[in-house]
Coordinates of C-alpha atoms in Angstrom, one line a residue:
Chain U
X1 CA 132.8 96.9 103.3
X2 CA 130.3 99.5 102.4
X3 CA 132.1 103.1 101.2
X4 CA 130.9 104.6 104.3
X5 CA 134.4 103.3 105.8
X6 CA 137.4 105.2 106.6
X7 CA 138.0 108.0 108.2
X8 CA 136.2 110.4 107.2
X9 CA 133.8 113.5 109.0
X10 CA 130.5 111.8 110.9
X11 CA 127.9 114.0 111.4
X12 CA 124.9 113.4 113.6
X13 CA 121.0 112.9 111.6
X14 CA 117.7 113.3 112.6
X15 CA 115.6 110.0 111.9
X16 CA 112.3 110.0 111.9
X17 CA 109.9 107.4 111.4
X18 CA 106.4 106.7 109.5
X19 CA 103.7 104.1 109.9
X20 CA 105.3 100.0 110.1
X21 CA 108.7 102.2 110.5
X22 CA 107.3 103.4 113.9
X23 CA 106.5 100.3 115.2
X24 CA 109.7 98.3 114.1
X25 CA 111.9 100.9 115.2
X26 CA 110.4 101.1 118.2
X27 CA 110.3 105.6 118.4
X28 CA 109.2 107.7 116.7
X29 CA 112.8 109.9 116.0
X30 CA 115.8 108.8 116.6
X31 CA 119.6 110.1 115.7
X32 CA 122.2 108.3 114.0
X33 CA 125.9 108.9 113.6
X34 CA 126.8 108.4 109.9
X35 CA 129.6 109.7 107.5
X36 CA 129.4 112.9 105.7
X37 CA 129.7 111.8 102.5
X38 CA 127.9 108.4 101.7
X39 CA 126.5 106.6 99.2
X40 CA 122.5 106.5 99.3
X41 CA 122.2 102.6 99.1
X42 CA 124.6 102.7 102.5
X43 CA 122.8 105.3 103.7
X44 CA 119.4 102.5 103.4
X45 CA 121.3 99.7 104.5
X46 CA 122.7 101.7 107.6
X47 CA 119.0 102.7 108.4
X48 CA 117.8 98.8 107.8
X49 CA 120.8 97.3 110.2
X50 CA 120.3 100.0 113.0
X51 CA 116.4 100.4 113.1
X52 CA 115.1 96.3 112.8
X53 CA 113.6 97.4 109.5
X54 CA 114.6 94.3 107.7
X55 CA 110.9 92.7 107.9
X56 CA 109.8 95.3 105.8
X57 CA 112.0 94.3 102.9
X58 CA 113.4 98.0 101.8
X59 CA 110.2 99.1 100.7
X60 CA 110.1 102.6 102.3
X61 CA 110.9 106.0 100.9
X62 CA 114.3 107.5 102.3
X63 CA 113.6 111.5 102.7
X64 CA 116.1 113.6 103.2
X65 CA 115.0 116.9 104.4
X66 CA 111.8 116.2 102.9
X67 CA 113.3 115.1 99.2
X68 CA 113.2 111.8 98.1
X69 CA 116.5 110.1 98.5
X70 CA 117.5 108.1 95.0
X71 CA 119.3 105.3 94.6
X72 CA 122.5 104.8 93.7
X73 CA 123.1 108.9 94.2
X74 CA 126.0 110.1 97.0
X75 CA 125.1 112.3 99.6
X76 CA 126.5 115.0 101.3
X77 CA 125.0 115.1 105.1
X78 CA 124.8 118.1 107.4
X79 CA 125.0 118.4 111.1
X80 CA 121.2 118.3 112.0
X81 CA 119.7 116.9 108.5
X82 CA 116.5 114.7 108.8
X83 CA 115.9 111.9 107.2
X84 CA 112.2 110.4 107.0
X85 CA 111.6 106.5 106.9
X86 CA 108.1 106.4 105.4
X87 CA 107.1 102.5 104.3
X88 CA 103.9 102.7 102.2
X89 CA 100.8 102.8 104.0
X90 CA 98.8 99.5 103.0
X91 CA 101.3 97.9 104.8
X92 CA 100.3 97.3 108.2
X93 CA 101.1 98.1 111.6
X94 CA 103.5 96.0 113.7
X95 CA 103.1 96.8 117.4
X96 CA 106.2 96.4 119.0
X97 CA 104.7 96.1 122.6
X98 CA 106.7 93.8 125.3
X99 CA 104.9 91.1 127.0
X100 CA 105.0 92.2 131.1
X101 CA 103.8 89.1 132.9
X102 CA 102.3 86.0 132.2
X103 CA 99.3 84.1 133.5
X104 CA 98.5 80.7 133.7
X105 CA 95.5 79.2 132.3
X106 CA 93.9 75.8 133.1
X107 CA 94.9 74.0 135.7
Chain T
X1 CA 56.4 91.7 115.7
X2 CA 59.5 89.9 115.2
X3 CA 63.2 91.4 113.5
X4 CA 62.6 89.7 109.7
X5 CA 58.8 90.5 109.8
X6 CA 60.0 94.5 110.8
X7 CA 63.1 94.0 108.0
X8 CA 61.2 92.7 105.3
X9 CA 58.2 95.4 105.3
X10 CA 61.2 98.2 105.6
X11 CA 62.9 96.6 102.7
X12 CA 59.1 96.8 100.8
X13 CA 58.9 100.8 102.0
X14 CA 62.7 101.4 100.5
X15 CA 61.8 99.9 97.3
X16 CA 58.5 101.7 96.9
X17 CA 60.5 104.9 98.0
X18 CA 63.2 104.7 95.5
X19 CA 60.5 104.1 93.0
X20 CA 58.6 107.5 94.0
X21 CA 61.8 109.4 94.5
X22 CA 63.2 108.2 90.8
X23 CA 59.6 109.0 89.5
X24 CA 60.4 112.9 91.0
X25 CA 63.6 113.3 89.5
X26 CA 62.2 112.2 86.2
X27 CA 59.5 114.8 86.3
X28 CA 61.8 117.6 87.4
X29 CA 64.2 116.9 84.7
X30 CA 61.3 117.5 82.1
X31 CA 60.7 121.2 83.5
X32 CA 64.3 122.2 84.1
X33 CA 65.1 125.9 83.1
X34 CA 68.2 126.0 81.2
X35 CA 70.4 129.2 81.4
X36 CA 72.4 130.2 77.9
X37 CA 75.7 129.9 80.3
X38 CA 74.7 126.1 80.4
X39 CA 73.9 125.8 83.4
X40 CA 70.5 125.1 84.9
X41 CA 68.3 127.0 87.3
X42 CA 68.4 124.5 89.8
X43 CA 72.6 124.0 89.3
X44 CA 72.9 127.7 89.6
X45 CA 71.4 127.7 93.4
X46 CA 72.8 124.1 94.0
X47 CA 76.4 125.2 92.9
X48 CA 76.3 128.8 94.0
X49 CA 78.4 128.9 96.7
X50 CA 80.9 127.1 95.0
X51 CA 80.5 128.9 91.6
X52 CA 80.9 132.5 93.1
X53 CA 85.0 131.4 93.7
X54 CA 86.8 133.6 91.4
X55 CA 88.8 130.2 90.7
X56 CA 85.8 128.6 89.5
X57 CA 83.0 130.0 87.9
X58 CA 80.5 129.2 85.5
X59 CA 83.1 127.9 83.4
X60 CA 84.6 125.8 86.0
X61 CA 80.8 124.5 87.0
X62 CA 80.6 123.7 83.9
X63 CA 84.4 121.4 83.7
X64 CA 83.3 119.7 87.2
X65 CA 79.9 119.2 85.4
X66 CA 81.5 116.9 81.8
X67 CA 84.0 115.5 84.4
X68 CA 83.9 112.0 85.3
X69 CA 85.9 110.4 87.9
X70 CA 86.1 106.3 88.9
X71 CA 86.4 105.9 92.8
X72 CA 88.0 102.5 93.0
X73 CA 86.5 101.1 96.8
X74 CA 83.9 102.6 98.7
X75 CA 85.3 102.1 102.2
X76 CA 86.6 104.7 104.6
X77 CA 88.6 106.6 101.8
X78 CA 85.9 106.2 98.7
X79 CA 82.7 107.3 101.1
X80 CA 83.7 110.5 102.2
X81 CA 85.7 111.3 98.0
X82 CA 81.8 110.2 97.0
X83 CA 80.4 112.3 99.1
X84 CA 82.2 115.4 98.4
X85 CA 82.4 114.8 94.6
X86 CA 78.8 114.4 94.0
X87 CA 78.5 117.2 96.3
X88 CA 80.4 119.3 94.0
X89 CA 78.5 118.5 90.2
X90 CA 80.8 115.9 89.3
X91 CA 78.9 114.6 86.3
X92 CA 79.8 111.2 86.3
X93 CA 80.6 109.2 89.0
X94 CA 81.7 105.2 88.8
X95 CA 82.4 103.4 92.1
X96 CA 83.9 99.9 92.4
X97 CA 83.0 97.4 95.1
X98 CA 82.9 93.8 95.1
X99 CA 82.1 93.6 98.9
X100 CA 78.1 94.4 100.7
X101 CA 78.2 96.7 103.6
X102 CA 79.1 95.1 107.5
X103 CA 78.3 96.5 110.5
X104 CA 82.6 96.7 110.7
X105 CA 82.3 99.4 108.2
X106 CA 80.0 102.0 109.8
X107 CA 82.3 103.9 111.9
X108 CA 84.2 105.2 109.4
X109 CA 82.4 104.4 105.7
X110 CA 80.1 107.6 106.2
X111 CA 78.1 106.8 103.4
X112 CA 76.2 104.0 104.3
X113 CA 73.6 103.4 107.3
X114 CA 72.8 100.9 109.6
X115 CA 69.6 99.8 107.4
X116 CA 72.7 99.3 104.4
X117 CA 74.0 96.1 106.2
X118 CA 74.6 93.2 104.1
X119 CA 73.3 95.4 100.7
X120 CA 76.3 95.8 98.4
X121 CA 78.6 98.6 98.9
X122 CA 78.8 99.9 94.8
X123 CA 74.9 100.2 94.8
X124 CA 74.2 101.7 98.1
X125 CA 77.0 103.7 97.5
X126 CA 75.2 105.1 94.1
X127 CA 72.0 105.6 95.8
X128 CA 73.0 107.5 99.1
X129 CA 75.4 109.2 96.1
X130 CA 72.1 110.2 94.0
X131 CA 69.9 111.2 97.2
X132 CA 72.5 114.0 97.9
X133 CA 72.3 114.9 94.1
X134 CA 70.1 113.9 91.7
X135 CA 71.3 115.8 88.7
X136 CA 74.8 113.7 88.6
X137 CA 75.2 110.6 87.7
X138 CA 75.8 107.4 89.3
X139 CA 77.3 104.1 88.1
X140 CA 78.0 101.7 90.9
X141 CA 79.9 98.4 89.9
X142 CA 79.5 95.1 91.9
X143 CA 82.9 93.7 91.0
X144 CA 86.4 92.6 91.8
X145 CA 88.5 95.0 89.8
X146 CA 91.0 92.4 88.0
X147 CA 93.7 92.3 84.9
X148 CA 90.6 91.3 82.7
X149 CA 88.2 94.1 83.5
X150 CA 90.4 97.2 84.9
X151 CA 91.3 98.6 81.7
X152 CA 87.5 98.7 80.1
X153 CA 86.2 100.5 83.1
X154 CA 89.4 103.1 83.7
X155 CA 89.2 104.2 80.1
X156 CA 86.0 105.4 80.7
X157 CA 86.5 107.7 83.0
X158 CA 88.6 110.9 83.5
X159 CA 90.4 110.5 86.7
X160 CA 90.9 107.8 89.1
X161 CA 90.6 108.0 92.6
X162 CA 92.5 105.2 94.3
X163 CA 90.3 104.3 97.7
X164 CA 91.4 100.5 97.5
X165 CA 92.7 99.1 101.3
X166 CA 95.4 96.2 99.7
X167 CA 98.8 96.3 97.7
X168 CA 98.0 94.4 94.6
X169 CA 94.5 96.4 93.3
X170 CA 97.3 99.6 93.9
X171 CA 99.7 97.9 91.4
X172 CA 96.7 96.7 89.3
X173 CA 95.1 100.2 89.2
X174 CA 98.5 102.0 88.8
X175 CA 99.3 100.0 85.7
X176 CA 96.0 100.4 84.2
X177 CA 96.2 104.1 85.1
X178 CA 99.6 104.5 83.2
X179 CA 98.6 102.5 80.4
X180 CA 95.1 104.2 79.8
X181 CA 97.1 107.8 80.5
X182 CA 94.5 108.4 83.7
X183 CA 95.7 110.5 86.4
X184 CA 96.0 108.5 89.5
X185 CA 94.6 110.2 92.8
X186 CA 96.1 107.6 95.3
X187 CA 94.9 107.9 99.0
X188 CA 96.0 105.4 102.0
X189 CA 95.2 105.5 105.7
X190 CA 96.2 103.5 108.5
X191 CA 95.6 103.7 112.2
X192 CA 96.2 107.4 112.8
X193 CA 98.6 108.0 109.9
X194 CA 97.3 108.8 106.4
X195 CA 99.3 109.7 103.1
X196 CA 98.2 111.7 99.3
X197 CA 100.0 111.1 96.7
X198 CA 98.9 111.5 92.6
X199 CA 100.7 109.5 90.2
X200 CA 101.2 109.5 86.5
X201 CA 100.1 112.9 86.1
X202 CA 101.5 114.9 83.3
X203 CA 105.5 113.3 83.5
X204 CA 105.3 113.2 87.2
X205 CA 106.1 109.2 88.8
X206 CA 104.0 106.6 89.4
X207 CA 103.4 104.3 91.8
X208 CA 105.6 102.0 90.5
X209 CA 108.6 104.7 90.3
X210 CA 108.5 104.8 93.7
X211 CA 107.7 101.3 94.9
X212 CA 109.3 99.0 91.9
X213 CA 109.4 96.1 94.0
X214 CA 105.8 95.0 96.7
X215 CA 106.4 95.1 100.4
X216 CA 106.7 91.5 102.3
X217 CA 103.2 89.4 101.8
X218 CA 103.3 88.7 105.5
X219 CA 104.4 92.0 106.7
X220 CA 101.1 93.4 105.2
X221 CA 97.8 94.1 107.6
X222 CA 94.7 95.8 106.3
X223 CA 92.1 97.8 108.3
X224 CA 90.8 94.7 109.9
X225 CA 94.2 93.6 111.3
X226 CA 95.3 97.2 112.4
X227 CA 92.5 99.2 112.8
X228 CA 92.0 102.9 111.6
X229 CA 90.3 105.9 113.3
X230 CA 87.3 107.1 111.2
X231 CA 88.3 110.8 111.0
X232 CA 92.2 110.2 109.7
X233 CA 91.1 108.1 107.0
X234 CA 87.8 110.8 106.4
X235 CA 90.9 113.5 106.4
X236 CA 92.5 111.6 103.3
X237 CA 89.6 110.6 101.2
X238 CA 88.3 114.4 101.4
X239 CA 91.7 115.1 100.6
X240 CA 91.7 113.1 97.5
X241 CA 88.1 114.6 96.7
X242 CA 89.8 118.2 96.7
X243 CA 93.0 117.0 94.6
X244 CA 90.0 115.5 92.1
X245 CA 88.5 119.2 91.7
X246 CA 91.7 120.5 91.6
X247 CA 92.8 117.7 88.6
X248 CA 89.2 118.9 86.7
X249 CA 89.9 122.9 87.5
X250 CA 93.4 122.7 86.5
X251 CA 94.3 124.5 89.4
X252 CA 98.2 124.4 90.9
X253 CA 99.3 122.4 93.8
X254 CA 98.4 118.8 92.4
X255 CA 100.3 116.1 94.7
X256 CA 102.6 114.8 91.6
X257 CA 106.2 114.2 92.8
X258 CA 104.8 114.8 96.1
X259 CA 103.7 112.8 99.2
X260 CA 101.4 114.4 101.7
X261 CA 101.8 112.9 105.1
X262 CA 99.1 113.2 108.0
X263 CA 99.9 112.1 111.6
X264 CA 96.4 112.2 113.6
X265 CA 98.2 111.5 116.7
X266 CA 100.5 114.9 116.9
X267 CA 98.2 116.5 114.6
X268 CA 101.3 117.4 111.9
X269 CA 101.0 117.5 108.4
X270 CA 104.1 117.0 106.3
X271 CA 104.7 117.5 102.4
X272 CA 107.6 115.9 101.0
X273 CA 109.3 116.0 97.1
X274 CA 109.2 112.5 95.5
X275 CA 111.7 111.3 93.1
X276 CA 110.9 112.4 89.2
X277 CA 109.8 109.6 86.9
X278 CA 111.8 106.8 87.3
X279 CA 113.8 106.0 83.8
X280 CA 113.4 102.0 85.1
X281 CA 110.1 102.2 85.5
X282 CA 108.6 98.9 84.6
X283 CA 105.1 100.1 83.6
X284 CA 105.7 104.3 82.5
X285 CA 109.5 104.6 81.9
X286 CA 111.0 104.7 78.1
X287 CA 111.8 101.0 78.2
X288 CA 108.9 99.8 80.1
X289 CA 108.5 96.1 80.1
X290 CA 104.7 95.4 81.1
X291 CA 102.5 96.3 78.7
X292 CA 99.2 94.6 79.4
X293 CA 97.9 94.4 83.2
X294 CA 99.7 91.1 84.4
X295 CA 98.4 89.2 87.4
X296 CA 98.5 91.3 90.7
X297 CA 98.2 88.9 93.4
X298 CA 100.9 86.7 92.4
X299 CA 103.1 89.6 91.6
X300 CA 102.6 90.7 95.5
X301 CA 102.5 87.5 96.8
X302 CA 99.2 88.8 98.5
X303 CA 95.3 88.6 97.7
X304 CA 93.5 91.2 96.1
X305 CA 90.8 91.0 99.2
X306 CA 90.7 89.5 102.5
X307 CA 87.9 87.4 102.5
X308 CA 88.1 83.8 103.3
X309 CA 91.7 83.5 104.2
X310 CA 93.5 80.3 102.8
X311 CA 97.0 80.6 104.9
X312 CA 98.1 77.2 105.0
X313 CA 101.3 77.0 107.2
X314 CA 100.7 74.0 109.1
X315 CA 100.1 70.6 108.6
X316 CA 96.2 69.2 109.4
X317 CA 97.9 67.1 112.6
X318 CA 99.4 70.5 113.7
X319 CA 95.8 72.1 114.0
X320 CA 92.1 71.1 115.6
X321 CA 89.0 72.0 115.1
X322 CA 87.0 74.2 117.1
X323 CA 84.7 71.1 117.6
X324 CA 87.2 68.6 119.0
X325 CA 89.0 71.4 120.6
X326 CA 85.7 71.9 122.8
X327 CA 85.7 68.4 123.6
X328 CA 88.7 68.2 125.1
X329 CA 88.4 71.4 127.4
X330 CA 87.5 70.1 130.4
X331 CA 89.1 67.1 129.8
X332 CA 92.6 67.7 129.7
X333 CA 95.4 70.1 131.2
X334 CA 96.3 72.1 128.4
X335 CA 97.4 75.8 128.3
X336 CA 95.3 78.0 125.2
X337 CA 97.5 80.9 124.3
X338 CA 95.5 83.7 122.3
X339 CA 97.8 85.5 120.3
X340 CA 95.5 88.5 119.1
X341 CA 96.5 92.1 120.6
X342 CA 95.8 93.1 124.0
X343 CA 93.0 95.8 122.5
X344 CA 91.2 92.5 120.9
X345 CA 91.9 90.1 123.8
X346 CA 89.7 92.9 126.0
X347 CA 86.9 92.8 123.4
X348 CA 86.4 89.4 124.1
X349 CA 88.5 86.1 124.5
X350 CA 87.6 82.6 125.4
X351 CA 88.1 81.6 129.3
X352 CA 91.7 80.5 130.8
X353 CA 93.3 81.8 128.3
X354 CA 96.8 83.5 128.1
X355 CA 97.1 86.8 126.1
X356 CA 100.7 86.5 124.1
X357 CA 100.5 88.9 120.8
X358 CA 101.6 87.5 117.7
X359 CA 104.1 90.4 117.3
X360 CA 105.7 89.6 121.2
X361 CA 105.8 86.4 119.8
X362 CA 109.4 87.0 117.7
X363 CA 111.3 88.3 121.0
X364 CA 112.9 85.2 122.2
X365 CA 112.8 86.9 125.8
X366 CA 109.1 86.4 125.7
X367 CA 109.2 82.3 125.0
X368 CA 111.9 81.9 127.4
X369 CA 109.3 84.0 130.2
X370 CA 106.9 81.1 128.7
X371 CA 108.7 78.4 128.9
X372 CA 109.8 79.1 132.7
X373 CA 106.8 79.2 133.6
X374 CA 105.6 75.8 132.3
X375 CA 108.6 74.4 133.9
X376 CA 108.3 76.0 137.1
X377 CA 104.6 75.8 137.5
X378 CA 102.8 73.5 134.9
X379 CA 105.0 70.3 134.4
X380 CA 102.1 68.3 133.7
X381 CA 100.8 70.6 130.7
X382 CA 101.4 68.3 127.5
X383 CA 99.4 70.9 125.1
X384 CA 99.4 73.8 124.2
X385 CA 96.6 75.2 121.6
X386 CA 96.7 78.9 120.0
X387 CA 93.9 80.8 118.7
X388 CA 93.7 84.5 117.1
X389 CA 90.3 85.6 115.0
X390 CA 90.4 84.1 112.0
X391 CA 93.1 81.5 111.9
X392 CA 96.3 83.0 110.3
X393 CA 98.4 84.1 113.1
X394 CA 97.6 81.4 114.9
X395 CA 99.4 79.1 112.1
X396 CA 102.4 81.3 112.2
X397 CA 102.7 81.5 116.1
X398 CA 102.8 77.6 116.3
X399 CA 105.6 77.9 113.8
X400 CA 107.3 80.4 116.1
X401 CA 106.7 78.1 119.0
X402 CA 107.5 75.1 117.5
X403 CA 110.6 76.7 116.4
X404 CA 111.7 77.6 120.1
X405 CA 110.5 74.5 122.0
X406 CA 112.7 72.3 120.0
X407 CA 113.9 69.8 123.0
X408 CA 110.4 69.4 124.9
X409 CA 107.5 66.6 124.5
X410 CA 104.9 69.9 124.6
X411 CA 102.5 69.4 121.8
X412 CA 101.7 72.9 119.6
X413 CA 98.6 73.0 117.7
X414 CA 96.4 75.7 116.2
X415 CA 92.6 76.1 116.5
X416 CA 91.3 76.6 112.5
X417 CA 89.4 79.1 112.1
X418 CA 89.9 81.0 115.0
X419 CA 87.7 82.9 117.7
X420 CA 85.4 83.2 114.4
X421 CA 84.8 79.6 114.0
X422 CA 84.3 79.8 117.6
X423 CA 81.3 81.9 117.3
X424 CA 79.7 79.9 114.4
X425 CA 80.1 76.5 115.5
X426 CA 80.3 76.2 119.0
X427 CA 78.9 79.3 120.9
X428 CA 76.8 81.7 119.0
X429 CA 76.6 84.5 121.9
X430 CA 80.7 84.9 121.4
X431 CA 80.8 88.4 119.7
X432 CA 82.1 89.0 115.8
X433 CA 84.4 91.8 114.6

């Protein structure tokens, strides 16, 4: 178990999400319930897990309140704090869309 | 008068106007005026409004004028950069492109014209560069930029202007950027996002600091996959043009250790702080393992360009040709699933068939819908046959498929080539993109 166990404070983030982020995550902001204090490799891993951003392997930049988030580095969240997921931009765009209805071709 | 008889006398009339027109610039250069302040006459009216900035000047005319800057891609980013740069005095200009102009390329690669199509990009580029100003110069290169030639060319130029469209030319250029000591304008633009960032600039990170490791190979999509809207990517290469002048002017406010996002959607620019020089860094920290450009596309997993697209997923009874597939038709009951998106699938799609996207494709909820309905309703359909454009998906989606219809006697198989093979071999009105 990650160090983001126990029982510590949670506070509630602001997430907001760039390019192939966007489409994975399916919004475009979001909020997330996450322990004050937390490690910034948890803090990733959390994102990752609750947002489908697996596909896109970890490459993004973690910004929290519009500073880079480093790894390994501990973190002390606020009420309110946004955090950016922003995946590089040559990566491209995954459109999320859900099929409605089907139609039958050839008969 | 038919097309090629029309094209080929235009083609004779350009020739014999670039010869006139070079002929001119000669001549003029012979009875320029030359100010003490180094400037000429004819730099002092062109430049004017651009000198008169207290944050310019002659002396800064003069910097833009001995700069010289390498755009790496003359595409959406590298057109409007050019455009603005030669605009601007910059002395010497060097622009990279292996590709020739495509009618695909005109909504958004503002440099070129409809009469460009099928010329290459580096020396249209330099020409359309050199009508706007003469007194600059040009240096278009017709290449691939690769491990074996990126370090001659960057370490003749100043700065670098990073215009490329795919992850491993960014790696290439970054590491030959760090290890000729270049400043690295990087620009990218996607859809209706676009991001500015400069790397290795003075201590500040590189691209390598921030992304050690390449995203997915198959999670990355270029402009012909995605799409891009003309004016975001426009917004970022004149972006990079003013971050160039900037660079040369040694004015504050360089993007290093920052990353300029630009949504065109809601319209919001947003400036973040980047991380510091990573001490890890592979390529620019202290104990930096690569020193000599390594090879890019097997480090991303990815090609360099995305021409004639090798993905071989499948085996060769897994897939038919566009040929035999026609054959069989109106022959027998078969269901042809076209997995491009919906916004391609309106452009144009074959007839009877069914519109899944690739990207529905991984939402189980989606196959089960599909498979009901071939139970329910089309019992006797023993095939089914996928198509996208060019062949790739396609391979993927029967993979998917197969991977989900484990229990049934349904066939899965992939039409190679795709809707583009379509078009060249079977039906030649189909449309192209």
């Amino acid at each position: 178990m990650s160090s983001s166990s126990g029982s510590q404070q949670q506070v509630r983030v602001k997430v907001l999400f760039f390019a192939q982020a966007r489409e994975l995550a399916g919004v475009s902001e979001s909020e997330l319930l996450l322990p004050a204090r937390l490690a910034s490799n948890d803090l990733k891993g959390r994102l990752i897990s609750e947002f489908h951003l697996s596909l896109i392997g970890g490459v993004f930049v973690v910004a929290l309140n519009e500073s880079f988030v480093e790894e390994d580095t501990h973190l002390e969240l606020r009420e309110s704090d946004e955090i950016a997921v922003i995946p590089p931009l040559s990566g491209g765009a995954f459109s999320g869309q859900v099929l409605v209805s089907f139609r039958m071709c050839y008969e | 008068m038919n097309e090629k008889i029309l094209l080929a006398e235009i083609a004779e009339l350009k020739k014999r106007l670039r010869e006139k027109e070079a002929a001119l610039i000669a001549l003029r250069q012979e009875t320029q005026i030359l100010q003490e302040n180094g400037l000429t006459n004819t730099e002092i009216a062109r430049y004017s409004r651009q000198v008169i900035l207290p944050s310019i000047g002659v002396t800064g005319q003069i910097k833009i004028k001995h700069a010289s800057v390498l755009i790496v891609g003359a595409g959406g980013l590298g057109c409007p950069s050019g455009l603005y740069l030669a605009g601007a005095g910059v002395g010497r200009i060097g622009i990279i492109d292996y590709d020739d102009v495509e009618i695909t390329n005109l909504h958004r690669q503002v440099l070129f014209t409809s009469s460009d199509i099928g010329r290459p990009k580096a020396c249209a580029a330099a020409e359309h560069l050199n009508r706007l100003n003469d007194s600059i110069q040009v240096v278009p290169y017709k290449v691939q930029l690769d491990s074996s030639n990126a370090l001659n060319i960057v370490k003749d130029y100043d700065i670098v202007l990073d215009a490329t469209d795919n992850v491993a030319t960014r790696y290439l250029l970054n590491d030959a950027c760090v290890l000729a000591g270049k400043p690295l304008v990087s620009g990218s633009a996607l859809q209706f996002e676009g991001q500015l960032t400069v790397y290795n600039f003075r201590g500040g990170p590189c691209f390598r600091c921030i992304y050690p490791d390449p995203p997915p190979p198959e999670t990355v999509n270029n402009c012909g996959d995605s799409g891009v809207i003309g004016a975001v990517v426009g917004t970022i290469g004149v972006l990079q043009a003013l971050q160039v002048i900037n660079i040369i002017l040694d004015l504050p406010g360089i993007m290093s250790q920052r990353l300029l996002l630009f949504n065109g959607i809601n319209m919001k620019f947003r400036d973040l702080t980047l991380r510091a020089q990573n001490k890890k860094c592979a390529v620019c920290g202290p104990n930096s393992t690569i020193h000599h450009l390594i090879d890019y596309e097997q480090f991303c997993g990815s090609k360099a360009n995305d021409k004639n697209p090798n993905l071989k997923v499948l085996e060769q009874h897994e897939r038919i040709s566009v040929v035999d597939y026609n054959e069989k038709i109106s022959s027998m009951p078969h269901l042809l699933i076209d997995v491009r998106s919906a916004q391609e699938f309106e452009l144009c799609h074959l007839e009877h068939s069914l519109n899944i996207p690739f990207k529905t494709l991984s939402n189980n909820k989606n196959l089960e819908k599909l498979q009901k309905e071939i139970n329910e309703n089309h019992h006797e359909t023993k095939n089914i046959y996928v198509i996208c454009r060019r062949g790739n998906d396609s391979q993927k989606a029967v993979k998917i498929m197969k991977n989900f219809f484990t229990n049934s006697d349904i066939q899965i198989r992939d039409i190679i080539g795709g809707i583009h093979a379509w078009t060249y071999n079977i039906d030649t009105s189909f449309p192209i993109y």
